[in-house]
Coordinates of C-alpha atoms (C1' of nucleotides) in Angstrom, one line a residue:
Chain A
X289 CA 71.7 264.1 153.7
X290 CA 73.2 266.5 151.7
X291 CA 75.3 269.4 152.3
X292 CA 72.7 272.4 153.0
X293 CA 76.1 275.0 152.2
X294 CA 76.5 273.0 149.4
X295 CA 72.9 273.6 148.3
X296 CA 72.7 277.4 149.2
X297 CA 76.2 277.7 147.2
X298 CA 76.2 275.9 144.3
X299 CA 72.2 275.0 143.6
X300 CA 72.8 274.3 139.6
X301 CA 75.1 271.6 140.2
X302 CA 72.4 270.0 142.4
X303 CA 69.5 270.6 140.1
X304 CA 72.3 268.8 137.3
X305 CA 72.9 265.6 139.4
X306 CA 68.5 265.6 140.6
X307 CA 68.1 265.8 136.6
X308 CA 70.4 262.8 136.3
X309 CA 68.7 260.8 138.4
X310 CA 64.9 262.0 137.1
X311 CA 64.2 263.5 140.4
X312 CA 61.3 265.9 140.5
X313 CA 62.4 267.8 143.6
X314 CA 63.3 271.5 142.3
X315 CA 65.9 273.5 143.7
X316 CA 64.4 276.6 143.6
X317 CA 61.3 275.9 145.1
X318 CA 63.7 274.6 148.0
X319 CA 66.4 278.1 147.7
X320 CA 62.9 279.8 148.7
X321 CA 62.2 278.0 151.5
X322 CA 65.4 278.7 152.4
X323 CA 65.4 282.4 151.9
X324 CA 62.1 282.5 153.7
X325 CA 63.2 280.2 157.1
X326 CA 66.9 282.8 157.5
X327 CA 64.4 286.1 157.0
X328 CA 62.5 284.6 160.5
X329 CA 65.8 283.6 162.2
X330 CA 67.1 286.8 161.8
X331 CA 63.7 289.1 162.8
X332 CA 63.3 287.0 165.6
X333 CA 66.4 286.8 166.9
X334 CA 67.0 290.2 166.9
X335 CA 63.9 290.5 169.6
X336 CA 65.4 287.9 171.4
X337 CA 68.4 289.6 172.1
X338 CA 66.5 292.2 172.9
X339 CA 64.6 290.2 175.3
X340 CA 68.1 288.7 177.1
X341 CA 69.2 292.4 176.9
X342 CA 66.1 293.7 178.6
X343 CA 65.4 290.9 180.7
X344 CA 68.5 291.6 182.4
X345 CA 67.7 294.8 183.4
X346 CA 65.0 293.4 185.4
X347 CA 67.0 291.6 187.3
X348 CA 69.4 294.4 188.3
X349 CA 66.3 296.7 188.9
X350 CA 64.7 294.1 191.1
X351 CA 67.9 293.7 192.8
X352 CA 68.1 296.8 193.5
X353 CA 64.7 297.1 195.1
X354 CA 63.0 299.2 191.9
X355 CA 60.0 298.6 190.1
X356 CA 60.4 297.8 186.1
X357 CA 57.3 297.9 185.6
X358 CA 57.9 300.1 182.2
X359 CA 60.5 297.3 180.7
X360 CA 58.0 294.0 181.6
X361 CA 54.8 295.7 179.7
X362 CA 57.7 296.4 177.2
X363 CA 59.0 292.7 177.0
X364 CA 55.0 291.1 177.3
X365 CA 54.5 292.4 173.7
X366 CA 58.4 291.1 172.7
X367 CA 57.7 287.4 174.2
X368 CA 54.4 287.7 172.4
X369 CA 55.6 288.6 169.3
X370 CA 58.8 285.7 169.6
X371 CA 56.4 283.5 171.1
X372 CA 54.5 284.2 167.1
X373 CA 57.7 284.1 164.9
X374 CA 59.2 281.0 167.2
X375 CA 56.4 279.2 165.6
X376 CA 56.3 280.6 162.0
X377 CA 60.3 279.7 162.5
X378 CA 59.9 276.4 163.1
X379 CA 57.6 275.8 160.4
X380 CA 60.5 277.2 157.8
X381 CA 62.8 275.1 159.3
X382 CA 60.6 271.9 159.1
X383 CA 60.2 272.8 155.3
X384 CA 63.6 272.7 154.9
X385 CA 65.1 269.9 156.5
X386 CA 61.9 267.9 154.8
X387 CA 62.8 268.5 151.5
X388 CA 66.6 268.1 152.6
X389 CA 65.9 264.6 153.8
X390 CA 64.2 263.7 150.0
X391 CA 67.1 265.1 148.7
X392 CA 69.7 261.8 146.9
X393 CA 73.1 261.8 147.1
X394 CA 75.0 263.5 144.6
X395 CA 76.4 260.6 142.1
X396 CA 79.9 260.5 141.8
X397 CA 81.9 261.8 138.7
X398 CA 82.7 258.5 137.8
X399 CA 79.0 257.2 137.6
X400 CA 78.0 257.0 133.9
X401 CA 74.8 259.0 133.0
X402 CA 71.9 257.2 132.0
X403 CA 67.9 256.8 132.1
X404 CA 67.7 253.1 133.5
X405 CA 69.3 249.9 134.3
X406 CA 69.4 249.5 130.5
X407 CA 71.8 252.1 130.8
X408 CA 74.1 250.6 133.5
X409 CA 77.6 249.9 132.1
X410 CA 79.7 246.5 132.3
X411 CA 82.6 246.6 134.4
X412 CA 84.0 242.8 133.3
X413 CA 82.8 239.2 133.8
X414 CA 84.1 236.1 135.4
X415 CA 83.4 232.8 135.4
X416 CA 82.2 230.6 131.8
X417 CA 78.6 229.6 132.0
X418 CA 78.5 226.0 132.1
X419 CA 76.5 224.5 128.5
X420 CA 74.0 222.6 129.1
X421 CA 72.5 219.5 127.0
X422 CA 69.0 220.0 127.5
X423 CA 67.6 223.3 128.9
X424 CA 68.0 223.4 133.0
X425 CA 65.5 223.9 135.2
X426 CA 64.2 227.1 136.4
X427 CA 66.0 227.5 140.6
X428 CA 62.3 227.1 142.0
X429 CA 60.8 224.3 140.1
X430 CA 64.2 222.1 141.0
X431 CA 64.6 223.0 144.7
X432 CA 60.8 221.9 144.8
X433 CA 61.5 218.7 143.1
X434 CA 64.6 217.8 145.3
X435 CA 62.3 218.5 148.2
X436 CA 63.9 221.6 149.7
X437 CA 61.3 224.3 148.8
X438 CA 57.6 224.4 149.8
X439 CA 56.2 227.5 148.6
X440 CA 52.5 226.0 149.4
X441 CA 53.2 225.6 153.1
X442 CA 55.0 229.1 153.5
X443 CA 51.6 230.3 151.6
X444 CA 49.6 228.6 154.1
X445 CA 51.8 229.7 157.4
X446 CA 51.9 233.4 156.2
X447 CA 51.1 234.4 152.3
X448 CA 52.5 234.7 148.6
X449 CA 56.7 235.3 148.5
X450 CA 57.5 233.3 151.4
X451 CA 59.1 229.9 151.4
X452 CA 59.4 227.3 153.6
X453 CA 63.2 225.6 153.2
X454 CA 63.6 221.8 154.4
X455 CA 66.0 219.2 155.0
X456 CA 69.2 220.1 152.5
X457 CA 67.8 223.5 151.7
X458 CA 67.5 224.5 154.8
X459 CA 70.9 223.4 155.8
X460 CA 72.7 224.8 152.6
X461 CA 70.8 227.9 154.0
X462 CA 73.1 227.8 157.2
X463 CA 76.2 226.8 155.6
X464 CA 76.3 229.6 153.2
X465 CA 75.8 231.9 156.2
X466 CA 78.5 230.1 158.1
X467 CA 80.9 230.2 154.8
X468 CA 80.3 233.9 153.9
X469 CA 81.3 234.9 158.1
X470 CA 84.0 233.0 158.1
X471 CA 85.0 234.2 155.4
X472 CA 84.4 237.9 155.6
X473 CA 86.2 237.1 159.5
X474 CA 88.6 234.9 159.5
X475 CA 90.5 236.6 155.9
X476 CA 88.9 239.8 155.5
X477 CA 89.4 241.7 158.6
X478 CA 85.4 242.3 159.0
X479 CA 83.8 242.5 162.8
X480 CA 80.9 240.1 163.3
X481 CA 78.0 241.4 164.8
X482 CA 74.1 240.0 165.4
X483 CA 72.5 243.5 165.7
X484 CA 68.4 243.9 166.6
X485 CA 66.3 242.8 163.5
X486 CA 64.0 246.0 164.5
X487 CA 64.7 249.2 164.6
X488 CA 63.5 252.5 165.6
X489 CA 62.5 255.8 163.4
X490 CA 65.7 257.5 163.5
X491 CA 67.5 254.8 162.6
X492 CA 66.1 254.1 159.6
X493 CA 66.1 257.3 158.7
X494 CA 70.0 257.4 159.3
X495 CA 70.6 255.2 156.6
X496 CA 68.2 256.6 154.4
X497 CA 65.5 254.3 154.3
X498 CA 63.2 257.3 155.6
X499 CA 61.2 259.3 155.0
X500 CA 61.0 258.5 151.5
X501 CA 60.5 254.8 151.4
X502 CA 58.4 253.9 154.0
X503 CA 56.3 251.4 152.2
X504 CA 58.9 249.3 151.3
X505 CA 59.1 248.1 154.9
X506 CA 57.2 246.3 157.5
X507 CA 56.6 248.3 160.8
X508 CA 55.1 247.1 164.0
X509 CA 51.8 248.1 165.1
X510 CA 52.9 249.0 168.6
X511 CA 56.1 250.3 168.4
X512 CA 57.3 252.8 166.1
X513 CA 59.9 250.1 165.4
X514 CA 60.6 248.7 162.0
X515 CA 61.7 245.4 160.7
X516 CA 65.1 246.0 158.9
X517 CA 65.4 245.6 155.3
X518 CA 68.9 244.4 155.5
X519 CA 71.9 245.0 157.7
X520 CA 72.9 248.1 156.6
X521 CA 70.5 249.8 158.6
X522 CA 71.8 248.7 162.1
X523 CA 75.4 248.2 161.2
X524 CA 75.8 251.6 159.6
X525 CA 73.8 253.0 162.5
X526 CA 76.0 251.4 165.2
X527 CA 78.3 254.5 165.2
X528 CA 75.5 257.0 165.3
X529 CA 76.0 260.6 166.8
X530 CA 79.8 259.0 167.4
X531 CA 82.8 260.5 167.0
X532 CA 85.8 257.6 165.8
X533 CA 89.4 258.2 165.7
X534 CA 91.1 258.5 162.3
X535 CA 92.7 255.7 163.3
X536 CA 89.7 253.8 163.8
X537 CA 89.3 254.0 159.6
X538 CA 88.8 251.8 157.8
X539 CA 86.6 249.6 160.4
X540 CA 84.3 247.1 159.1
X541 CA 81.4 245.0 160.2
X542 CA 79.6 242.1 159.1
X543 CA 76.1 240.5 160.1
X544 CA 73.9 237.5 159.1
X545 CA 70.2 238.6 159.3
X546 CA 67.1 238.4 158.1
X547 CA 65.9 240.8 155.9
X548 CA 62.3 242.3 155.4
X549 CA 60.9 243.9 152.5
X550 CA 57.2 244.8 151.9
X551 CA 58.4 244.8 147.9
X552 CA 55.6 247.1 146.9
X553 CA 55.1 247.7 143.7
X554 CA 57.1 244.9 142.8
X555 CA 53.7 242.9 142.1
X556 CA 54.2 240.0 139.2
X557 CA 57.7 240.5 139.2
X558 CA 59.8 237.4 139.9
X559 CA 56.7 235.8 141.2
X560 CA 58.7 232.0 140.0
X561 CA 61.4 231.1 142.5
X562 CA 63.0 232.7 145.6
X563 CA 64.6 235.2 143.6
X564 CA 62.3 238.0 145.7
X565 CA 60.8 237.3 149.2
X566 CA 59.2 239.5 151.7
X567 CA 62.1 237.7 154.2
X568 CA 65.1 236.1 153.1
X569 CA 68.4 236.0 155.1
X570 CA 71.6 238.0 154.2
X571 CA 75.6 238.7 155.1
X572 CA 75.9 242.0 154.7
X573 CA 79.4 244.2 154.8
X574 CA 79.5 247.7 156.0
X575 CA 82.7 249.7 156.0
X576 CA 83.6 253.0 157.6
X577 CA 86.3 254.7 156.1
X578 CA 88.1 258.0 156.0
X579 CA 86.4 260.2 153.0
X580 CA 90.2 260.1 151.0
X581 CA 90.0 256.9 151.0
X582 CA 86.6 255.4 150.6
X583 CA 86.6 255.2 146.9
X584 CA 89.6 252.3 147.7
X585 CA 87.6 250.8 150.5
X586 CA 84.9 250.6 147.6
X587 CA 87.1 248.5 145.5
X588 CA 88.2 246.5 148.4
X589 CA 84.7 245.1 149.2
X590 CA 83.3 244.7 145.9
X591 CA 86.3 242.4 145.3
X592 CA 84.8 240.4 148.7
X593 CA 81.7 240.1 147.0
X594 CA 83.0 238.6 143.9
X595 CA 85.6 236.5 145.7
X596 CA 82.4 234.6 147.2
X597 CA 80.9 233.8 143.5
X598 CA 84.5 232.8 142.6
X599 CA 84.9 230.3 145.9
X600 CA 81.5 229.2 144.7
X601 CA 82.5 228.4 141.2
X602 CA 79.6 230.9 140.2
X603 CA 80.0 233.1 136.5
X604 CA 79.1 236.5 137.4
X605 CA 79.8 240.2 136.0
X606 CA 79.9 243.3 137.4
X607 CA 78.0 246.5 136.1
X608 CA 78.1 250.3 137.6
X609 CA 74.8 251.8 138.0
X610 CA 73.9 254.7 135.6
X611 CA 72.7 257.8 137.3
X612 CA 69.3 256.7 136.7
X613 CA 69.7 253.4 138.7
X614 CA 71.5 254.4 141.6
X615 CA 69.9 254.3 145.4
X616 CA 69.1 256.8 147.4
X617 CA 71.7 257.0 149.6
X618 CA 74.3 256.2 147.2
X619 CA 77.2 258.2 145.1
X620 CA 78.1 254.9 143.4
X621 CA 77.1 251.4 143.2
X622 CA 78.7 248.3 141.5
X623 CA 76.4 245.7 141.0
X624 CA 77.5 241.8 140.8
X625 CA 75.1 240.0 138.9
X626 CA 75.5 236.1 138.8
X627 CA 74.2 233.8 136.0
X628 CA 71.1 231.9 135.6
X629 CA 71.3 229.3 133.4
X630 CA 67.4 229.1 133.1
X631 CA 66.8 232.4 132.2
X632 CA 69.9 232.9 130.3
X633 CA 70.5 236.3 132.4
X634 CA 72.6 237.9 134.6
X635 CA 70.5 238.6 138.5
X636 CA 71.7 240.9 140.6
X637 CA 73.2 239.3 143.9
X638 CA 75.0 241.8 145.6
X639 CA 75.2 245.7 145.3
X640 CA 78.1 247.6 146.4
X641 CA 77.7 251.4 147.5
X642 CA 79.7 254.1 149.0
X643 CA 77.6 256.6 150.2
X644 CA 80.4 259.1 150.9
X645 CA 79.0 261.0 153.6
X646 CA 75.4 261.0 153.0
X647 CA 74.1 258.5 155.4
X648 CA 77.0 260.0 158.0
X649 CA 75.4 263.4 158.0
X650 CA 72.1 262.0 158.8
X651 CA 72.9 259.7 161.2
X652 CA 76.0 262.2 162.4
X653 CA 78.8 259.5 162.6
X654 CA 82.0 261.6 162.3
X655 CA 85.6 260.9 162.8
X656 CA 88.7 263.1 164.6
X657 CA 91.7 263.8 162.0
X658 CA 94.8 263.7 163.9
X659 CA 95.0 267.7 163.1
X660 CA 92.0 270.1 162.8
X661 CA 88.4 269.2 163.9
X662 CA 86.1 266.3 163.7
X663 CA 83.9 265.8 160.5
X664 CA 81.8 263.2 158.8
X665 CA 83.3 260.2 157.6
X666 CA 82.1 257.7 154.9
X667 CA 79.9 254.9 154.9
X668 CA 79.5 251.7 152.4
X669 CA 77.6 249.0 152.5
X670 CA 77.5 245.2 150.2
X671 CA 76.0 242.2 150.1
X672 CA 78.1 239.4 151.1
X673 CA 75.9 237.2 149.9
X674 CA 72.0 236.5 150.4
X675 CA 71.9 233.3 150.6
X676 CA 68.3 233.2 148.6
X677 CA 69.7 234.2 145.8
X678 CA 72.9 232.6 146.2
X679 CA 71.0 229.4 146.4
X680 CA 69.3 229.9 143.3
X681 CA 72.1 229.9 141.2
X682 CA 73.8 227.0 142.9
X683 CA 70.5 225.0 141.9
X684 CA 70.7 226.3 138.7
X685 CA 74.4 226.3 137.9
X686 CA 75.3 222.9 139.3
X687 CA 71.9 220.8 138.5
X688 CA 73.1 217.4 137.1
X689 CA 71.3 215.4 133.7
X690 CA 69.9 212.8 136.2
X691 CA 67.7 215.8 138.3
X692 CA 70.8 216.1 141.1
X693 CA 72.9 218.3 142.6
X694 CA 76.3 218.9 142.5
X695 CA 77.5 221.1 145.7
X696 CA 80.4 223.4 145.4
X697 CA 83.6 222.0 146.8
X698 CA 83.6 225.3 148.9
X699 CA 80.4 223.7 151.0
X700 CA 81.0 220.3 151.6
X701 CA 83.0 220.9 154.9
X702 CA 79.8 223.3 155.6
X703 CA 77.5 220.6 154.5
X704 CA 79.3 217.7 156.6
X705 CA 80.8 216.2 153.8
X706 CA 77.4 215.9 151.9
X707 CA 78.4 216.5 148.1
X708 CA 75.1 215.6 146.4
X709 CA 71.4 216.2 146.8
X710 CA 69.9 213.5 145.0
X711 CA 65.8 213.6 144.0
X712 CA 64.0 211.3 146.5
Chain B
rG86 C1' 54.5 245.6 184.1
rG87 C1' 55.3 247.9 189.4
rA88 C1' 58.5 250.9 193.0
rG89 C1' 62.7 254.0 193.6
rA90 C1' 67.1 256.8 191.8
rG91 C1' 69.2 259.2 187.9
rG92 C1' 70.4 261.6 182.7
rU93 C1' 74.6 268.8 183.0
rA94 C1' 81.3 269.6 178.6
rG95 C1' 85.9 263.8 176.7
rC96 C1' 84.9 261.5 181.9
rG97 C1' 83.2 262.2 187.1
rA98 C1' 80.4 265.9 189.4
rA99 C1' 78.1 270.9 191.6
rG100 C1' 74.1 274.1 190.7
rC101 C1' 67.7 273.5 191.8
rG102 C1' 63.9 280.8 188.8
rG103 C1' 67.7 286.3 187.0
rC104 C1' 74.6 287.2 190.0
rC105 C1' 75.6 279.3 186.8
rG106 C1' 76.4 277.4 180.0
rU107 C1' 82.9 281.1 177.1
rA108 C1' 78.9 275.6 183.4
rA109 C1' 82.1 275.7 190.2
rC110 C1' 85.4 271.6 191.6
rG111 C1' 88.2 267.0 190.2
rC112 C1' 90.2 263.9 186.3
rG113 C1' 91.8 263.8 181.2
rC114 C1' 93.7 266.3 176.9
rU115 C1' 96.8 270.6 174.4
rC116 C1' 100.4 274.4 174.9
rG117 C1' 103.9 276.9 178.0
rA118 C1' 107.3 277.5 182.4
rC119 C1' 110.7 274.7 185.6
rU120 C1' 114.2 270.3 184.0
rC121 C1' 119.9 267.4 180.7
rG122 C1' 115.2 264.7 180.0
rA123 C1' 110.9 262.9 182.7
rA124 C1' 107.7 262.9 187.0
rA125 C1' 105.9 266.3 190.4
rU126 C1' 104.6 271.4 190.5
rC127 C1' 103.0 276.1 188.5
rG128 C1' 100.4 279.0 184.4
rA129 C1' 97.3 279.3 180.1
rG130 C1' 93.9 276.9 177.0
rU131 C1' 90.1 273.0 176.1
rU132 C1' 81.6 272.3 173.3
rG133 C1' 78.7 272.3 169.2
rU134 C1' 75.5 274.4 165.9
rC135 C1' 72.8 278.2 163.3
rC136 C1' 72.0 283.5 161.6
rC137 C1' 74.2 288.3 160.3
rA138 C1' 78.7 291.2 158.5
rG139 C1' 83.6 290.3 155.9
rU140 C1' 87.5 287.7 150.3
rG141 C1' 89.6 286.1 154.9
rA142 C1' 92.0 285.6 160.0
rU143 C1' 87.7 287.3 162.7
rG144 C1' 83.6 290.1 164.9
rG145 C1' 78.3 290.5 166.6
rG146 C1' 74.1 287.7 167.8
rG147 C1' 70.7 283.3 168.6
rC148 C1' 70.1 278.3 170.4
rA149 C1' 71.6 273.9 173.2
rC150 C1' 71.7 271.0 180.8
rG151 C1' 68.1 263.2 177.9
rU152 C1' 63.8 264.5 174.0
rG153 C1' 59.4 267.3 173.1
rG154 C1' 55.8 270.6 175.0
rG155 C1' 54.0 274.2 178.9
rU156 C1' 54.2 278.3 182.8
rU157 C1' 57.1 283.1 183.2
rC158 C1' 59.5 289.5 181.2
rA159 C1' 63.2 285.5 182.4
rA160 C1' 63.8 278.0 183.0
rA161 C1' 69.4 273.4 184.0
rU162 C1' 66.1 275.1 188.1
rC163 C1' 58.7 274.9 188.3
rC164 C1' 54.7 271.8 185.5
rC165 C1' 53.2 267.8 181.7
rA166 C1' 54.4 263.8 178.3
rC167 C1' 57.9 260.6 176.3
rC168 C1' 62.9 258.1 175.8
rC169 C1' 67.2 255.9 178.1
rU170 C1' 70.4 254.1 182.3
rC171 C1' 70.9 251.9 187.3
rU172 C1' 68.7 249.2 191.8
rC173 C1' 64.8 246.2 193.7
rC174 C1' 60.2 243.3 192.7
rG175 C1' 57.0 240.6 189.2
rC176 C1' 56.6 238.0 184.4
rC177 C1' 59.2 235.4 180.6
rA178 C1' 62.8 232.3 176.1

RNA sequence: GGAGAGGUAGCGAAGCGGCCGUAACGCGCUCGACUCGAAAUCGAGUUGUCCCAGUGAUGGGGCACGUGGGUUCAAAUCCCACCCUCUCCGCCA
């Protein structure tokens, strides 16, 4: 959420950075709302000082064995009136912390300016792409061919953008989560966690996820619980309505889960491959860190990211989102986007984001400086990796002439040794 | 799912319609006194948030006793619903 002083004070560099992005929220439908809600506060609690002042003088009357039978008809019509602008009140104040919670984060004055990911600016690129002698096979068509993917089956068992992974898919699958932990544990300081895969209202609201985008995700019909999307939600939320010590920062967490998305209105996109499910499963990185210094921390797990693709033996680059392209909850976002042979394109496979103190303010997480009082810290969250996705490019990067494929060294301790998958 | 107990400041805990929310009492923490220093002891301080006024240090006021409603002139206290924790029982991977 974003700063409601910040708002009231400085409204035209808001409606600047809502322009960026092509938001159609307007601040000064939102400075009235404002206006109106602090005209109730004060009117009404005026009368309800009154109403303490008076209602205290009851008390000593009573006490003292006299009727106040003048003040009580007095203070009927006050608590009738309060009772009235209590209500009109919270209505104001609804309004405003509504539009408050649609409200993005302010990008970051580092974040280029732009209309869409057309507009998103390189950062560099690692890695050659591999030339091939005849034109590789698309990820999908090649993990079905090697046996690994059943798309027909997952269509069957559920519907359209599931897969069903088998033998060495299925076990790549598992070593790619066990090599991202490892890695993000044993070398890169992270905590590992297995958090719920559900999660409650005010959680995913926390993190941003709602109220705006609640059709991206699948909720339960009996609960008002809701399937995660991807770590971020319950690692970020961990701390919650906490209060850490400054020396607590920088903490950071890692999970393998599943992740769920409803991917509305993403119909025909990527419909070829495993490039976007309705479930796949993902290491995700969440660091805490103090607001000095989470521009570093940034920097710090981007470079985890891309140290994955480079242990891999993937080509990848890195891009900055433009203002146009950026999340919700996001001041800035690197995305890594790893090769793909078949398509001859860069795919995204990890997004980086420090959300400064946007996601802390809704979901309160603060932290205590050694001098003056507590206040909210920053979150950030990455990929680290999906293994879908990651997948994908190992089938397309290291397919062989013959129809094989050629593991990354990384893997084979992961894979017990195995080095190829050979066509049946 | 059933029965019972409980949720009050950083922690423990008292209060059970107005004199108790700048919330008793205890612990912790901060500052001070005593001390060569420390312990012990003594003293003082120790919630957040919103509105109004002020450049500001501040001052005035509202709200907050798990959450949300209700009753009342007045609710931590009475009523209703929900959430969470603990104990026991049932069911279950």
């Amino acid at each position: 959420m974003i700063d409601l002083k910040l708002v009231q004070k400085q409204p035209e560099l808001l409606g600047r950075a809502l322009a960026n992005r092509h938001s159609d929220l307007n601040v000064d439908d939102f400075l009235r709302l404002d206006a109106r809600r602090r005209e109730l506060l004060t009117e009404v609690e005026s009368l309800k000082n009154r109403r303490n002042a008076a209602s205290a003088e009851v008390a000593a009357q009573k006490r003292k064995g006299e009727s106040a039978s003048d003040l009580l008809m007095e203070l009927g019509r006050v608590a009738e009136r309060i009772k009235q602008l209590d209500g009109e009140t919270a209505k104001a104040k609804a309004d405003v912390e509504a539009w408050l919670m649609r409200v993005p984060n302010l990008p970051d004055a580092s974040v280029p300016v732009g209309r869409d990911e057309t507009e998103n600016v390189e950062v560099c690129r690692v890695g050659e792409p591999r030339d091939f002698d005849t034109p590789p096979l698309e990820h999908g068509a090649l993990g079905v061919a090697l046996g690994g993917f059943d798309f027909e089956r997952a269509a069957r068992l559920t519907g359209s953008r599931f897969v069903v992974e088998l033998n060495w898919a299925a076990r790549l699958d598992r070593a790619l989560v066990n090599f991202f932990l490892d890695q993000h544990t044993r070398h890169e300081g992270y905590i590992e966690v297995c958090p719920p895969y559900m999660v409650n209202r005010a959680t995913m609201t926390g993190t941003g996820q709602l109220p705006k985008f609640e059709e991206d995700l699948f909720k339960l019909r009996e609960a008002d619980y809701y399937l995660i999307p991807t770590a971020e939600v319950p690692l970020t939320n961990l701390h919650a309505g906490e209060t850490l010590d400054e020396t607590d920062l920088p903490r950071a967490y890692c999970a393998a889960t599943p992740c769920f998305r409803s991917e509305a209105g993403s119909a025909g996109k990527d419909t070829r491959g495993i490039i976007r499910m309705h479930q796949f499963t993902k290491v995700e990185m969440v660091r805490f860190a103090h607001p000095d210094d989470s521009y570093n921390q940034l920097e710090i797990m981007l470079g985890h990211a891309c140290h994955l693709l480079e242990l891999l033996e993937l080509p990848y680059r890195v891009i900055t989102l433009c203002t146009g392209d950026l999340g919700f909850s996001a001041a800035k976002t690197y995305d890594v986007e790893v090769w793909m042979p078949a398509q001859k394109t860069y795919r995204e496979i990890s997004s980086c984001s420090n959300c400064t103190d946007f996601q802390a303010r809704r979901a309160n997480i603060r932290f205590k400086p050694k001098t003056g009082k507590a206040t909210w810290l920053h979150t950030l969250n990455g990929s680290g990796l999906p293994t879908g996705r990651t997948m994908a490019a190992i089938l397309e990067n290291c397919q062989q002439k013959d129809g094989s494929l050629v593991l990354p060294k990384a893997l084979i301790t992961y894979m017990d040794g195995v080095e190829i998958i050979e066509p049946k």
